Amino acid sequence: MLTPTSALTFFAACIVLALTPGPDNLFVLSHSVTHGARAGWKIIAGLCCGVLVHTLAVALGVTALLKASPAAMSVLQWGGAAYLAYLAVAEIRSAQANHDTSGSQPKAVSNLWLRGFVMNVTNPKVALFFLAFLPQFVDPSESIPLQITQLGILFALSTLLVFGSIASLAGSIAKRLLAHPSTRKVMHYLSAAVFLGIAVHLVAS
């Protein structure tokens, strides 16, 4: 079991990390501004589930095995980049289409939970980060898998707290921006640019 001191120290570190600009919070921000706070929250739910998958992978030793296989890491990396490129294309198509705001939901905002989940799970940098970060807060004399699991849950909670705040704030701005079709179109293109930027970052560094 984690000690209260270790848990609080870890949670504080997670809050700082979640506030640091990165692919995940940019992903949430772009969706929340383009599609509203509800879309952002669905993305967050997917991201948090991805965090729990990475946690389980570290606890069971799967991440260590992946790290030892450059081919597996490369497949994961390029798969994640390809999915982000697909999302960028979906946003561009939404920008080019004439959507009736009272009509059906555009394809670009379907399966939002899955978007967040796939983006997180297919990012090998997240896997390697968890492998390096979580064990620093583990007491070797206690059950390591249990402590890793507890740390992962705390990480997911910090993500929910910080990213949820981002989604809510961005969603309030979106209500004003999305009232104008021309602005809505620009936001779709900006979201596409964000996705492509994250994809390039994923494979280039």
GROMACS .gro file of C-alpha atoms in nm:
model
  205
    1MET     CA    1   0.000   0.000   0.000
    2LEU     CA    2   0.110   0.355  -0.067
    3THR     CA    3   0.181   0.577   0.231
    4PRO     CA    4  -0.022   0.901   0.253
    5THR     CA    5   0.297   1.102   0.199
    6SER     CA    6   0.392   0.910  -0.114
    7ALA     CA    7   0.039   0.934  -0.250
    8LEU     CA    8   0.017   1.311  -0.194
    9THR     CA    9   0.363   1.372  -0.339
   10PHE     CA   10   0.281   1.165  -0.646
   11PHE     CA   11  -0.059   1.329  -0.694
   12ALA     CA   12   0.096   1.677  -0.674
   13ALA     CA   13   0.356   1.577  -0.933
   14CYS     CA   14   0.080   1.445  -1.159
   15ILE     CA   15  -0.113   1.773  -1.135
   16VAL     CA   16   0.197   1.964  -1.247
   17LEU     CA   17   0.254   1.721  -1.534
   18ALA     CA   18  -0.109   1.747  -1.645
   19LEU     CA   19  -0.084   2.127  -1.651
   20THR     CA   20   0.230   2.115  -1.866
   21PRO     CA   21   0.142   2.169  -2.236
   22GLY     CA   22   0.156   1.839  -2.420
   23PRO     CA   23  -0.023   1.624  -2.681
   24ASP     CA   24  -0.300   1.502  -2.450
   25ASN     CA   25  -0.414   1.835  -2.310
   26LEU     CA   26  -0.387   1.994  -2.656
   27PHE     CA   27  -0.602   1.709  -2.784
   28VAL     CA   28  -0.865   1.780  -2.518
   29LEU     CA   29  -0.844   2.155  -2.574
   30SER     CA   30  -0.888   2.135  -2.951
   31HIS     CA   31  -1.190   1.904  -2.926
   32SER     CA   32  -1.351   2.111  -2.650
   33VAL     CA   33  -1.313   2.437  -2.842
   34THR     CA   34  -1.430   2.282  -3.169
   35HIS     CA   35  -1.711   2.058  -3.043
   36GLY     CA   36  -1.791   2.174  -2.689
   37ALA     CA   37  -1.720   2.063  -2.332
   38ARG     CA   38  -1.914   1.738  -2.360
   39ALA     CA   39  -1.685   1.626  -2.643
   40GLY     CA   40  -1.383   1.714  -2.430
   41TRP     CA   41  -1.512   1.507  -2.139
   42LYS     CA   42  -1.562   1.204  -2.363
   43ILE     CA   43  -1.205   1.240  -2.486
   44ILE     CA   44  -1.088   1.261  -2.124
   45ALA     CA   45  -1.274   0.941  -2.036
   46GLY     CA   46  -1.089   0.762  -2.315
   47LEU     CA   47  -0.753   0.907  -2.209
   48CYS     CA   48  -0.808   0.799  -1.848
   49CYS     CA   49  -0.893   0.445  -1.958
   50GLY     CA   50  -0.571   0.450  -2.161
   51VAL     CA   51  -0.382   0.554  -1.849
   52LEU     CA   52  -0.520   0.252  -1.666
   53VAL     CA   53  -0.414   0.022  -1.951
   54HIS     CA   54  -0.059   0.161  -1.937
   55THR     CA   55  -0.064   0.117  -1.559
   56LEU     CA   56  -0.165  -0.247  -1.591
   57ALA     CA   57   0.103  -0.300  -1.856
   58VAL     CA   58   0.372  -0.165  -1.623
   59ALA     CA   59   0.242  -0.366  -1.326
   60LEU     CA   60   0.247  -0.689  -1.529
   61GLY     CA   61   0.581  -0.624  -1.695
   62VAL     CA   62   0.436  -0.588  -2.047
   63THR     CA   63   0.582  -0.241  -2.099
   64ALA     CA   64   0.931  -0.365  -2.012
   65LEU     CA   65   0.895  -0.634  -2.279
   66LEU     CA   66   0.780  -0.377  -2.536
   67LYS     CA   67   1.076  -0.156  -2.452
   68ALA     CA   68   1.307  -0.446  -2.530
   69SER     CA   69   1.148  -0.487  -2.875
   70PRO     CA   70   1.224  -0.191  -3.106
   71ALA     CA   71   1.002  -0.342  -3.376
   72ALA     CA   72   0.699  -0.354  -3.145
   73MET     CA   73   0.759   0.003  -3.028
   74SER     CA   74   0.788   0.118  -3.390
   75VAL     CA   75   0.459  -0.048  -3.486
   76LEU     CA   76   0.288   0.118  -3.189
   77GLN     CA   77   0.442   0.454  -3.275
   78TRP     CA   78   0.346   0.453  -3.643
   79GLY     CA   79   0.003   0.312  -3.566
   80GLY     CA   80  -0.067   0.602  -3.331
   81ALA     CA   81   0.060   0.854  -3.587
   82ALA     CA   82  -0.158   0.702  -3.859
   83TYR     CA   83  -0.466   0.726  -3.636
   84LEU     CA   84  -0.395   1.092  -3.563
   85ALA     CA   85  -0.355   1.160  -3.935
   86TYR     CA   86  -0.694   0.993  -3.990
   87LEU     CA   87  -0.849   1.224  -3.729
   88ALA     CA   88  -0.694   1.524  -3.903
   89VAL     CA   89  -0.853   1.421  -4.232
   90ALA     CA   90  -1.189   1.378  -4.057
   91GLU     CA   91  -1.166   1.734  -3.922
   92ILE     CA   92  -1.078   1.872  -4.266
   93ARG     CA   93  -1.379   1.695  -4.416
   94SER     CA   94  -1.600   1.840  -4.145
   95ALA     CA   95  -1.469   2.187  -4.222
   96GLN     CA   96  -1.547   2.144  -4.590
   97ALA     CA   97  -1.896   2.006  -4.533
   98ASN     CA   98  -2.198   2.226  -4.473
   99HIS     CA   99  -2.339   2.095  -4.147
  100ASP     CA  100  -2.678   2.198  -4.018
  101THR     CA  101  -2.630   2.269  -3.647
  102SER     CA  102  -2.973   2.125  -3.576
  103GLY     CA  103  -2.909   1.810  -3.778
  104SER     CA  104  -2.726   1.491  -3.712
  105GLN     CA  105  -2.391   1.473  -3.542
  106PRO     CA  106  -2.097   1.504  -3.782
  107LYS     CA  107  -1.865   1.209  -3.823
  108ALA     CA  108  -1.573   1.409  -3.685
  109VAL     CA  109  -1.722   1.392  -3.335
  110SER     CA  110  -1.827   1.028  -3.333
  111ASN     CA  111  -1.657   0.771  -3.111
  112LEU     CA  112  -1.490   1.038  -2.899
  113TRP     CA  113  -1.413   0.800  -2.613
  114LEU     CA  114  -1.238   0.572  -2.861
  115ARG     CA  115  -1.034   0.863  -2.996
  116GLY     CA  116  -0.895   0.945  -2.655
  117PHE     CA  117  -0.834   0.582  -2.569
  118VAL     CA  118  -0.655   0.492  -2.893
  119MET     CA  119  -0.443   0.807  -2.888
  120ASN     CA  120  -0.320   0.730  -2.537
  121VAL     CA  121  -0.272   0.355  -2.571
  122THR     CA  122  -0.085   0.374  -2.903
  123ASN     CA  123   0.161   0.636  -2.779
  124PRO     CA  124   0.482   0.450  -2.688
  125LYS     CA  125   0.616   0.762  -2.516
  126VAL     CA  126   0.339   0.734  -2.259
  127ALA     CA  127   0.428   0.368  -2.203
  128LEU     CA  128   0.797   0.447  -2.152
  129PHE     CA  129   0.714   0.743  -1.929
  130PHE     CA  130   0.501   0.527  -1.701
  131LEU     CA  131   0.776   0.264  -1.691
  132ALA     CA  132   1.027   0.525  -1.574
  133PHE     CA  133   0.801   0.744  -1.357
  134LEU     CA  134   0.577   0.514  -1.154
  135PRO     CA  135   0.849   0.293  -0.996
  136GLN     CA  136   1.011   0.601  -0.839
  137PHE     CA  137   0.722   0.615  -0.590
  138VAL     CA  138   0.716   0.244  -0.510
  139ASP     CA  139   0.834   0.089  -0.182
  140PRO     CA  140   1.024  -0.233  -0.275
  141SER     CA  141   0.927  -0.392   0.056
  142GLU     CA  142   0.557  -0.379  -0.033
  143SER     CA  143   0.356  -0.535  -0.319
  144ILE     CA  144   0.490  -0.362  -0.631
  145PRO     CA  145   0.196  -0.446  -0.867
  146LEU     CA  146  -0.052  -0.316  -0.607
  147GLN     CA  147   0.139   0.009  -0.561
  148ILE     CA  148   0.175   0.058  -0.938
  149THR     CA  149  -0.200   0.011  -0.973
  150GLN     CA  150  -0.270   0.265  -0.698
  151LEU     CA  151  -0.035   0.515  -0.863
  152GLY     CA  152  -0.206   0.465  -1.197
  153ILE     CA  153  -0.546   0.536  -1.044
  154LEU     CA  154  -0.410   0.855  -0.886
  155PHE     CA  155  -0.262   0.956  -1.222
  156ALA     CA  156  -0.600   0.902  -1.389
  157LEU     CA  157  -0.774   1.111  -1.120
  158SER     CA  158  -0.528   1.398  -1.168
  159THR     CA  159  -0.586   1.378  -1.543
  160LEU     CA  160  -0.962   1.389  -1.488
  161LEU     CA  161  -0.930   1.693  -1.261
  162VAL     CA  162  -0.697   1.904  -1.475
  163PHE     CA  163  -0.821   1.804  -1.819
  164GLY     CA  164  -1.182   1.833  -1.702
  165SER     CA  165  -1.115   2.193  -1.604
  166ILE     CA  166  -0.961   2.257  -1.945
  167ALA     CA  167  -1.260   2.102  -2.122
  168SER     CA  168  -1.512   2.302  -1.919
  169LEU     CA  169  -1.334   2.634  -1.975
  170ALA     CA  170  -1.278   2.567  -2.344
  171GLY     CA  171  -1.638   2.453  -2.380
  172SER     CA  172  -1.768   2.784  -2.244
  173ILE     CA  173  -1.562   2.965  -2.507
  174ALA     CA  174  -1.685   2.725  -2.775
  175LYS     CA  175  -2.048   2.828  -2.717
  176ARG     CA  176  -1.963   3.174  -2.847
  177LEU     CA  177  -1.723   3.069  -3.121
  178LEU     CA  178  -1.935   2.794  -3.271
  179ALA     CA  179  -2.233   3.025  -3.315
  180HIS     CA  180  -2.069   3.148  -3.637
  181PRO     CA  181  -2.028   2.897  -3.925
  182SER     CA  182  -1.710   3.064  -4.050
  183THR     CA  183  -1.548   3.040  -3.707
  184ARG     CA  184  -1.659   2.678  -3.678
  185LYS     CA  185  -1.485   2.602  -4.006
  186VAL     CA  186  -1.162   2.765  -3.890
  187MET     CA  187  -1.169   2.566  -3.566
  188HIS     CA  188  -1.200   2.240  -3.759
  189TYR     CA  189  -0.889   2.331  -3.957
  190LEU     CA  190  -0.704   2.425  -3.638
  191SER     CA  191  -0.797   2.090  -3.484
  192ALA     CA  192  -0.666   1.914  -3.794
  193ALA     CA  193  -0.339   2.106  -3.759
  194VAL     CA  194  -0.312   2.001  -3.394
  195PHE     CA  195  -0.364   1.634  -3.482
  196LEU     CA  196  -0.105   1.646  -3.760
  197GLY     CA  197   0.140   1.824  -3.530
  198ILE     CA  198   0.101   1.558  -3.262
  199ALA     CA  199   0.145   1.284  -3.525
  200VAL     CA  200   0.469   1.440  -3.651
  201HIS     CA  201   0.594   1.483  -3.294
  202LEU     CA  202   0.515   1.119  -3.222
  203VAL     CA  203   0.730   0.982  -3.505
  204ALA     CA  204   1.001   1.249  -3.519
  205SER     CA  205   1.127   1.250  -3.161
   0.00000   0.00000   0.00000
